[in-house]
Amino acid sequence: MKSPFHHAVDLAWRKHQGKTWGAHPYTEHILRVLNVVHRALDTSFVGPLLRFDEATPLREALDFDTFSERVGPYLSAAVLHDVPEDTDVTFDQIRALCGPVTAQIVEAVTTPASLGNRAKRAEALRLQLRACPEAVPLKLADVLVNADLCWETRHSLLFSYRKNWPALRSVSQDAILSLPPSMSPLLRPLTLEHGAKRLVRELDQQLHWRP
């Protein structure tokens, strides 16, 4: 019987197949975000993550018995974080496939396509992260991975990431510090807080920002 994480991997691999992220397959972005979230939350793997080009090797590299109930929803959200924004998959479908925690986290990091104005998108993200602080490590991981690619390719989007970082930094810190115990059914709030703070420090360094 497939676990929710199995379903998440299958869905993400299928929906992102053939797409690119810079010069890389788009699934490379998903894999990098997954690795960052795994590291930030101190989850346990039995071996190194393999290439995300094929779903089966990725599954075989993970110790599902160790983390499936404890952090599986967070890792499923990392795998699926771009699926609703870039494909026709809905949050309800993710909820049915992977559970409410995964769906809530994915929704919190997805900016509605109807909000074209940058200020409105920033405000929407602020409200979403405030409502679901558990999504903060994933949002920071996504920015960290994208900014890293910008450094690699000298992409002009790096300027945008640097410009927007102070606001996102403030929102992220406010959201994670407001996390009540009842909102973290699988991970302790302290684990999420430490993970978020670790990623904030990495982004400060990567984007050359001084608080």
PDB file of C-alpha atoms in Angstrom:
ATOM      1  CA  MET A   1       0.000   0.000   0.000  1.00  0.00           C
ATOM      2  CA  LYS A   2       1.354   3.404  -1.000  1.00  0.00           C
ATOM      3  CA  SER A   3       2.062   5.981   1.678  1.00  0.00           C
ATOM      4  CA  PRO A   4       0.943   9.613   1.199  1.00  0.00           C
ATOM      5  CA  PHE A   5       4.575  10.482   0.450  1.00  0.00           C
ATOM      6  CA  HIS A   6       4.639   7.831  -2.290  1.00  0.00           C
ATOM      7  CA  HIS A   7       1.559   9.475  -3.792  1.00  0.00           C
ATOM      8  CA  ALA A   8       3.168  12.928  -3.531  1.00  0.00           C
ATOM      9  CA  VAL A   9       6.319  11.760  -5.325  1.00  0.00           C
ATOM     10  CA  ASP A  10       4.332  10.066  -8.085  1.00  0.00           C
ATOM     11  CA  LEU A  11       2.116  13.122  -8.612  1.00  0.00           C
ATOM     12  CA  ALA A  12       4.959  15.653  -8.624  1.00  0.00           C
ATOM     13  CA  TRP A  13       7.105  13.541 -10.937  1.00  0.00           C
ATOM     14  CA  ARG A  14       4.197  13.108 -13.366  1.00  0.00           C
ATOM     15  CA  LYS A  15       3.065  16.737 -13.354  1.00  0.00           C
ATOM     16  CA  HIS A  16       6.549  18.268 -13.658  1.00  0.00           C
ATOM     17  CA  GLN A  17       7.862  15.775 -16.192  1.00  0.00           C
ATOM     18  CA  GLY A  18       9.348  17.518 -19.237  1.00  0.00           C
ATOM     19  CA  LYS A  19       9.542  20.932 -17.533  1.00  0.00           C
ATOM     20  CA  THR A  20      12.792  22.733 -16.891  1.00  0.00           C
ATOM     21  CA  TRP A  21      14.258  24.836 -14.084  1.00  0.00           C
ATOM     22  CA  GLY A  22      17.032  26.856 -15.646  1.00  0.00           C
ATOM     23  CA  ALA A  23      19.163  24.312 -17.464  1.00  0.00           C
ATOM     24  CA  HIS A  24      17.972  21.508 -15.163  1.00  0.00           C
ATOM     25  CA  PRO A  25      14.896  19.277 -15.195  1.00  0.00           C
ATOM     26  CA  TYR A  26      12.241  20.895 -12.994  1.00  0.00           C
ATOM     27  CA  THR A  27      12.313  17.856 -10.752  1.00  0.00           C
ATOM     28  CA  GLU A  28      15.841  18.922  -9.748  1.00  0.00           C
ATOM     29  CA  HIS A  29      14.306  21.977  -8.094  1.00  0.00           C
ATOM     30  CA  ILE A  30      11.856  19.757  -6.216  1.00  0.00           C
ATOM     31  CA  LEU A  31      14.676  17.520  -5.044  1.00  0.00           C
ATOM     32  CA  ARG A  32      16.769  20.448  -3.829  1.00  0.00           C
ATOM     33  CA  VAL A  33      13.846  21.936  -1.893  1.00  0.00           C
ATOM     34  CA  LEU A  34      13.113  18.537  -0.373  1.00  0.00           C
ATOM     35  CA  ASN A  35      16.734  18.227   0.740  1.00  0.00           C
ATOM     36  CA  VAL A  36      16.701  21.672   2.352  1.00  0.00           C
ATOM     37  CA  VAL A  37      13.453  20.979   4.220  1.00  0.00           C
ATOM     38  CA  HIS A  38      14.814  17.605   5.333  1.00  0.00           C
ATOM     39  CA  ARG A  39      17.942  19.276   6.688  1.00  0.00           C
ATOM     40  CA  ALA A  40      16.079  22.123   8.370  1.00  0.00           C
ATOM     41  CA  LEU A  41      13.707  19.796  10.206  1.00  0.00           C
ATOM     42  CA  ASP A  42      16.410  17.261  11.098  1.00  0.00           C
ATOM     43  CA  THR A  43      14.543  14.350   9.575  1.00  0.00           C
ATOM     44  CA  SER A  44      16.155  10.922   9.224  1.00  0.00           C
ATOM     45  CA  PHE A  45      17.180   9.329   5.936  1.00  0.00           C
ATOM     46  CA  VAL A  46      18.799   5.941   5.607  1.00  0.00           C
ATOM     47  CA  GLY A  47      20.830   6.988   2.589  1.00  0.00           C
ATOM     48  CA  PRO A  48      21.549   9.933   0.277  1.00  0.00           C
ATOM     49  CA  LEU A  49      18.696  11.187  -1.836  1.00  0.00           C
ATOM     50  CA  LEU A  50      19.081  10.062  -5.407  1.00  0.00           C
ATOM     51  CA  ARG A  51      18.226  11.886  -8.624  1.00  0.00           C
ATOM     52  CA  PHE A  52      14.589  12.822  -8.859  1.00  0.00           C
ATOM     53  CA  ASP A  53      14.397  11.812 -12.528  1.00  0.00           C
ATOM     54  CA  GLU A  54      12.776   8.546 -11.476  1.00  0.00           C
ATOM     55  CA  ALA A  55      10.362   8.123  -8.598  1.00  0.00           C
ATOM     56  CA  THR A  56      11.331   4.597  -7.567  1.00  0.00           C
ATOM     57  CA  PRO A  57      14.999   5.248  -6.655  1.00  0.00           C
ATOM     58  CA  LEU A  58      13.912   8.245  -4.580  1.00  0.00           C
ATOM     59  CA  ARG A  59      11.493   6.078  -2.607  1.00  0.00           C
ATOM     60  CA  GLU A  60      14.130   3.458  -2.001  1.00  0.00           C
ATOM     61  CA  ALA A  61      16.481   6.061  -0.504  1.00  0.00           C
ATOM     62  CA  LEU A  62      14.049   7.020   2.248  1.00  0.00           C
ATOM     63  CA  ASP A  63      13.265   5.348   5.545  1.00  0.00           C
ATOM     64  CA  PHE A  64       9.483   5.634   5.494  1.00  0.00           C
ATOM     65  CA  ASP A  65       9.042   3.710   8.749  1.00  0.00           C
ATOM     66  CA  THR A  66      11.102   6.321  10.552  1.00  0.00           C
ATOM     67  CA  PHE A  67       9.534   9.513   9.328  1.00  0.00           C
ATOM     68  CA  SER A  68       6.222   8.757   7.617  1.00  0.00           C
ATOM     69  CA  GLU A  69       3.957   9.595  10.553  1.00  0.00           C
ATOM     70  CA  ARG A  70       6.180  12.215  12.125  1.00  0.00           C
ATOM     71  CA  VAL A  71       7.319  14.402   9.246  1.00  0.00           C
ATOM     72  CA  GLY A  72       5.893  12.759   6.141  1.00  0.00           C
ATOM     73  CA  PRO A  73       3.291  15.515   5.618  1.00  0.00           C
ATOM     74  CA  TYR A  74       6.016  18.179   5.637  1.00  0.00           C
ATOM     75  CA  LEU A  75       8.152  16.321   3.118  1.00  0.00           C
ATOM     76  CA  SER A  76       5.096  15.627   0.962  1.00  0.00           C
ATOM     77  CA  ALA A  77       4.399  19.368   0.960  1.00  0.00           C
ATOM     78  CA  ALA A  78       7.995  20.033  -0.129  1.00  0.00           C
ATOM     79  CA  VAL A  79       7.543  17.670  -3.067  1.00  0.00           C
ATOM     80  CA  LEU A  80       4.198  19.198  -4.057  1.00  0.00           C
ATOM     81  CA  HIS A  81       4.798  22.872  -3.313  1.00  0.00           C
ATOM     82  CA  ASP A  82       4.695  24.029  -6.962  1.00  0.00           C
ATOM     83  CA  VAL A  83       2.081  21.592  -8.248  1.00  0.00           C
ATOM     84  CA  PRO A  84      -1.115  23.658  -7.671  1.00  0.00           C
ATOM     85  CA  GLU A  85       0.533  26.839  -8.973  1.00  0.00           C
ATOM     86  CA  ASP A  86       1.894  25.268 -12.163  1.00  0.00           C
ATOM     87  CA  THR A  87      -0.630  22.521 -12.964  1.00  0.00           C
ATOM     88  CA  ASP A  88      -4.343  21.747 -12.816  1.00  0.00           C
ATOM     89  CA  VAL A  89      -4.084  19.865  -9.498  1.00  0.00           C
ATOM     90  CA  THR A  90      -6.248  21.375  -6.744  1.00  0.00           C
ATOM     91  CA  PHE A  91      -5.724  21.642  -3.002  1.00  0.00           C
ATOM     92  CA  ASP A  92      -8.712  19.369  -2.495  1.00  0.00           C
ATOM     93  CA  GLN A  93      -6.997  16.695  -4.575  1.00  0.00           C
ATOM     94  CA  ILE A  94      -3.813  17.039  -2.516  1.00  0.00           C
ATOM     95  CA  ARG A  95      -5.887  16.840   0.669  1.00  0.00           C
ATOM     96  CA  ALA A  96      -7.532  13.633  -0.502  1.00  0.00           C
ATOM     97  CA  LEU A  97      -4.208  12.123  -1.590  1.00  0.00           C
ATOM     98  CA  CYS A  98      -1.837  13.252   1.162  1.00  0.00           C
ATOM     99  CA  GLY A  99      -3.953  14.546   4.028  1.00  0.00           C
ATOM    100  CA  PRO A 100      -4.975  17.933   5.473  1.00  0.00           C
ATOM    101  CA  VAL A 101      -1.583  18.956   6.906  1.00  0.00           C
ATOM    102  CA  THR A 102       0.180  18.623   3.563  1.00  0.00           C
ATOM    103  CA  ALA A 103      -2.612  20.459   1.742  1.00  0.00           C
ATOM    104  CA  GLN A 104      -2.601  23.288   4.281  1.00  0.00           C
ATOM    105  CA  ILE A 105       1.156  23.799   3.988  1.00  0.00           C
ATOM    106  CA  VAL A 106       1.108  23.719   0.178  1.00  0.00           C
ATOM    107  CA  GLU A 107      -1.764  26.209   0.080  1.00  0.00           C
ATOM    108  CA  ALA A 108       0.091  28.546   2.451  1.00  0.00           C
ATOM    109  CA  VAL A 109       3.095  28.826   0.101  1.00  0.00           C
ATOM    110  CA  THR A 110       0.995  29.182  -3.066  1.00  0.00           C
ATOM    111  CA  THR A 111       0.216  32.732  -4.147  1.00  0.00           C
ATOM    112  CA  PRO A 112      -3.144  33.018  -5.960  1.00  0.00           C
ATOM    113  CA  ALA A 113      -2.570  33.535  -9.677  1.00  0.00           C
ATOM    114  CA  SER A 114      -5.300  36.197  -9.742  1.00  0.00           C
ATOM    115  CA  LEU A 115      -3.134  38.565  -7.664  1.00  0.00           C
ATOM    116  CA  GLY A 116      -0.961  40.265 -10.237  1.00  0.00           C
ATOM    117  CA  ASN A 117       0.021  43.222  -8.081  1.00  0.00           C
ATOM    118  CA  ARG A 118       3.265  42.620  -6.144  1.00  0.00           C
ATOM    119  CA  ALA A 119       1.994  44.344  -3.008  1.00  0.00           C
ATOM    120  CA  LYS A 120      -1.181  42.267  -3.014  1.00  0.00           C
ATOM    121  CA  ARG A 121       0.807  39.060  -3.503  1.00  0.00           C
ATOM    122  CA  ALA A 122       3.114  39.970  -0.620  1.00  0.00           C
ATOM    123  CA  GLU A 123       0.169  40.702   1.645  1.00  0.00           C
ATOM    124  CA  ALA A 124      -1.538  37.459   0.661  1.00  0.00           C
ATOM    125  CA  LEU A 125       1.634  35.521   1.493  1.00  0.00           C
ATOM    126  CA  ARG A 126       1.921  37.303   4.830  1.00  0.00           C
ATOM    127  CA  LEU A 127      -1.627  36.324   5.776  1.00  0.00           C
ATOM    128  CA  GLN A 128      -1.144  32.754   4.556  1.00  0.00           C
ATOM    129  CA  LEU A 129       2.053  32.217   6.537  1.00  0.00           C
ATOM    130  CA  ARG A 130       0.492  33.830   9.575  1.00  0.00           C
ATOM    131  CA  ALA A 131      -2.422  31.400   9.319  1.00  0.00           C
ATOM    132  CA  CYS A 132      -0.089  28.419   8.763  1.00  0.00           C
ATOM    133  CA  PRO A 133       3.319  29.039  10.401  1.00  0.00           C
ATOM    134  CA  GLU A 134       4.240  25.427   9.720  1.00  0.00           C
ATOM    135  CA  ALA A 135       4.719  26.445   6.060  1.00  0.00           C
ATOM    136  CA  VAL A 136       7.526  28.912   6.839  1.00  0.00           C
ATOM    137  CA  PRO A 137      10.449  26.433   6.532  1.00  0.00           C
ATOM    138  CA  LEU A 138       9.138  25.299   3.143  1.00  0.00           C
ATOM    139  CA  LYS A 139       8.762  28.860   1.864  1.00  0.00           C
ATOM    140  CA  LEU A 140      12.271  29.737   2.996  1.00  0.00           C
ATOM    141  CA  ALA A 141      13.667  26.549   1.455  1.00  0.00           C
ATOM    142  CA  ASP A 142      12.060  27.401  -1.895  1.00  0.00           C
ATOM    143  CA  VAL A 143      13.553  30.907  -1.870  1.00  0.00           C
ATOM    144  CA  LEU A 144      16.957  29.576  -0.823  1.00  0.00           C
ATOM    145  CA  VAL A 145      17.053  27.058  -3.672  1.00  0.00           C
ATOM    146  CA  ASN A 146      15.838  29.564  -6.266  1.00  0.00           C
ATOM    147  CA  ALA A 147      18.297  32.223  -5.123  1.00  0.00           C
ATOM    148  CA  ASP A 148      21.085  29.661  -5.280  1.00  0.00           C
ATOM    149  CA  LEU A 149      20.218  28.966  -8.932  1.00  0.00           C
ATOM    150  CA  CYS A 150      20.254  32.707  -9.620  1.00  0.00           C
ATOM    151  CA  TRP A 151      23.802  32.901  -8.261  1.00  0.00           C
ATOM    152  CA  GLU A 152      24.805  29.952 -10.432  1.00  0.00           C
ATOM    153  CA  THR A 153      23.327  31.452 -13.605  1.00  0.00           C
ATOM    154  CA  ARG A 154      23.781  35.169 -12.855  1.00  0.00           C
ATOM    155  CA  HIS A 155      20.036  35.539 -13.325  1.00  0.00           C
ATOM    156  CA  SER A 156      18.526  38.997 -12.878  1.00  0.00           C
ATOM    157  CA  LEU A 157      15.867  37.585 -10.526  1.00  0.00           C
ATOM    158  CA  LEU A 158      18.507  37.593  -7.819  1.00  0.00           C
ATOM    159  CA  PHE A 159      17.980  41.350  -7.508  1.00  0.00           C
ATOM    160  CA  SER A 160      14.288  40.722  -6.836  1.00  0.00           C
ATOM    161  CA  TYR A 161      15.059  38.107  -4.175  1.00  0.00           C
ATOM    162  CA  ARG A 162      17.455  40.489  -2.444  1.00  0.00           C
ATOM    163  CA  LYS A 163      14.963  43.343  -2.608  1.00  0.00           C
ATOM    164  CA  ASN A 164      12.094  41.271  -1.217  1.00  0.00           C
ATOM    165  CA  TRP A 165      14.089  39.424   1.439  1.00  0.00           C
ATOM    166  CA  PRO A 166      13.747  41.927   4.341  1.00  0.00           C
ATOM    167  CA  ALA A 167       9.942  41.804   4.123  1.00  0.00           C
ATOM    168  CA  LEU A 168       9.808  38.007   3.797  1.00  0.00           C
ATOM    169  CA  ARG A 169      12.322  37.678   6.620  1.00  0.00           C
ATOM    170  CA  SER A 170      10.157  39.760   8.937  1.00  0.00           C
ATOM    171  CA  VAL A 171       6.971  37.927   7.977  1.00  0.00           C
ATOM    172  CA  SER A 172       8.610  34.546   8.469  1.00  0.00           C
ATOM    173  CA  GLN A 173       9.965  35.386  11.897  1.00  0.00           C
ATOM    174  CA  ASP A 174       6.655  36.836  13.070  1.00  0.00           C
ATOM    175  CA  ALA A 175       4.745  33.806  11.790  1.00  0.00           C
ATOM    176  CA  ILE A 176       6.975  31.125  13.281  1.00  0.00           C
ATOM    177  CA  LEU A 177       7.092  32.831  16.668  1.00  0.00           C
ATOM    178  CA  SER A 178       3.297  32.858  16.767  1.00  0.00           C
ATOM    179  CA  LEU A 179       3.092  29.070  16.360  1.00  0.00           C
ATOM    180  CA  PRO A 180       0.979  27.642  19.196  1.00  0.00           C
ATOM    181  CA  PRO A 181       1.507  24.008  20.281  1.00  0.00           C
ATOM    182  CA  SER A 182      -1.908  22.999  18.970  1.00  0.00           C
ATOM    183  CA  MET A 183      -0.890  23.899  15.408  1.00  0.00           C
ATOM    184  CA  SER A 184       1.925  21.355  15.250  1.00  0.00           C
ATOM    185  CA  PRO A 185       0.362  17.901  15.549  1.00  0.00           C
ATOM    186  CA  LEU A 186       3.412  16.096  14.167  1.00  0.00           C
ATOM    187  CA  LEU A 187       6.444  18.241  14.919  1.00  0.00           C
ATOM    188  CA  ARG A 188       7.196  20.223  18.040  1.00  0.00           C
ATOM    189  CA  PRO A 189       6.924  23.997  17.539  1.00  0.00           C
ATOM    190  CA  LEU A 190      10.535  24.265  18.691  1.00  0.00           C
ATOM    191  CA  THR A 191      11.655  22.049  15.813  1.00  0.00           C
ATOM    192  CA  LEU A 192       9.868  24.260  13.293  1.00  0.00           C
ATOM    193  CA  GLU A 193      11.216  27.408  14.918  1.00  0.00           C
ATOM    194  CA  HIS A 194      14.808  26.162  14.900  1.00  0.00           C
ATOM    195  CA  GLY A 195      14.469  25.005  11.293  1.00  0.00           C
ATOM    196  CA  ALA A 196      13.110  28.382  10.193  1.00  0.00           C
ATOM    197  CA  LYS A 197      15.820  30.296  12.056  1.00  0.00           C
ATOM    198  CA  ARG A 198      18.484  28.149  10.449  1.00  0.00           C
ATOM    199  CA  LEU A 199      17.148  28.943   6.981  1.00  0.00           C
ATOM    200  CA  VAL A 200      16.871  32.647   7.793  1.00  0.00           C
ATOM    201  CA  ARG A 201      20.578  32.676   8.682  1.00  0.00           C
ATOM    202  CA  GLU A 202      21.444  30.890   5.442  1.00  0.00           C
ATOM    203  CA  LEU A 203      19.420  33.349   3.383  1.00  0.00           C
ATOM    204  CA  ASP A 204      20.978  36.307   5.218  1.00  0.00           C
ATOM    205  CA  GLN A 205      24.370  35.000   4.149  1.00  0.00           C
ATOM    206  CA  GLN A 206      23.368  34.038   0.623  1.00  0.00           C
ATOM    207  CA  LEU A 207      21.645  37.350  -0.116  1.00  0.00           C
ATOM    208  CA  HIS A 208      24.364  39.371   1.644  1.00  0.00           C
ATOM    209  CA  TRP A 209      21.858  40.919   4.043  1.00  0.00           C
ATOM    210  CA  ARG A 210      22.695  42.329   7.441  1.00  0.00           C
ATOM    211  CA  PRO A 211      19.869  42.599  10.018  1.00  0.00           C
TER     212      PRO A 211
END
